[in-house]
Amino acid sequence: METIYSADWLLPIEGAPLKNGAVAFESGRITRVGTSAELGAGRRFPGAAILPGFVNAHAHLEYASYTGFGDGLDFGGWISLHLQRKLALSFEEIVAVARLGAAECLASGITTVMDASFSAASPRACSELGLKAIVGLEVFGDDPDAALRRFEELRAIAQPALSDKVRLGISPHAPYTVSTEVYAAARELGLPLVTHLAESADERAWLTRGEGRLNALGNVLLPPTGETGIRALARAQAIGTGTVAAHCVDLEPDEIDLLASLDVAVAHCPRSNGYLGCGIAPLTSLLAAGVRVGIGTDSPASAPSFDMFEELRTAVAFARARERNPQVLTAARALELATLGSARALGIGDEVGSLLPGKRADIAIVALDETSLLPWEDAQAAVVLGGSPERVVLTVVDGETQYEKGEFEWDVLRSASAAARGRMLAGGREARAVER
Ligand SMILES: [Zn+2]
């Protein structure tokens, strides 16, 4: 049976905003989009806008309880603290944290996430919570055989949770912790590949000159190669279509051209880059070069939340500040980047990212009643400037309601995640290897 939702505005992303818009869906797919006069009002959401669910192009659900950890540390010290603290958790505790992460994504109107998973806990959390995901299982090191063995171990853990909705990927962590040979072996698997590239000036300083502040990583840090990650990986054809590179803050012009010519997509994570003092990515130059760019929240370890609205506001503010031009990233363009842009970056733009008949019924409804943003001036700007998880009333994935404000059971999720956080803060005295 067809379900119809209507609201003050419908923001299809592909197509102009529709006043008094409505969307109809059945069996997980959108069937019709139009005005409520055309479709019927169905369930009406007053003071609200209906938009496609956000596609979060980069996240680590397993770090949902890491908010504020290592705040103010330099990049090397910050990563090293996480590597040490997360060893204190059992696999079940990591699942508990990832469940909260998946819930917070849904509450932020996110319907698909590209996740990087250290322990293979996040596929289970996504499957249980009904969040669509591509999960890159993380590998490290300089030995391709060892990295692929680790990947197979993680894949076995993830396997029961994998489905059409929760898909497998691989995530070689970063060029200073993963050799070009391991990247090449990962790419040969033909899976979606997520990595961290050109995140900081320290990364460039280490890789090209053996300098900078990544030393805190200790034995996880690989020797310098004499060139940046993008250049080395491009030469080895170890990145290309199907690769999503998170961050890409510290880029030289020829590296932007390399990303474009290789069809490497970028996950822009401006809050993470800002909080870690890494800088502001050259978003307008990447877009001008034709790079597919999506928006990612990264994780609370840096960002410090899965709030996509905060991410959008930061993207807008940073882009305008960097270019000293208020017109470089409109609210409408920012919304497009976090929906269709991210979907295209992940290679799933034909299925999700906009409200068109035939696409998956992945929908977020944001109510701005009881705010100073009504009466409406520009619905797209209102959603970007005034949206927040508190104002998301409904998140629908494949036609099924996975989050409804006021109906969601937060208590158990939050207390289990808080218990895991407490164990990490206890100092890792009980640190042990991750259970399998
Ligand atoms: Zn990341």
Short mmCIF file of N, CA, C and O and ligand atoms in Angstrom, two decimals, residues 58 60 196 246-247 298, ligand 1:
data_model
loop_
_atom_site.label_atom_id
_atom_site.label_comp_id
_atom_site.label_asym_id
_atom_site.label_seq_id
_atom_site.Cartn_x
_atom_site.Cartn_y
_atom_site.Cartn_z
N HIS A 58 31.49 9.93 5.48
CA HIS A 58 32.61 9.41 6.27
C HIS A 58 32.27 9.42 7.76
O HIS A 58 31.92 10.45 8.31
N HIS A 60 32.89 7.00 11.73
CA HIS A 60 33.36 5.85 12.51
C HIS A 60 32.32 5.67 13.63
O HIS A 60 32.42 6.30 14.68
N HIS A 196 41.88 7.66 4.54
CA HIS A 196 42.14 9.04 4.97
C HIS A 196 43.32 9.55 4.17
O HIS A 196 44.40 8.96 4.20
N ALA A 246 38.75 10.49 2.61
CA ALA A 246 38.27 11.44 3.61
C ALA A 246 39.29 12.55 3.81
O ALA A 246 40.50 12.30 3.75
N HIS A 247 38.78 13.75 4.00
CA HIS A 247 39.53 14.96 4.39
C HIS A 247 40.10 15.73 3.21
O HIS A 247 39.55 16.73 2.81
N ASP A 298 32.56 12.50 10.02
CA ASP A 298 33.62 11.82 10.75
C ASP A 298 33.03 11.33 12.07
O ASP A 298 31.85 10.99 12.10
ZN ZN B 1 38.02 8.92 9.64
#
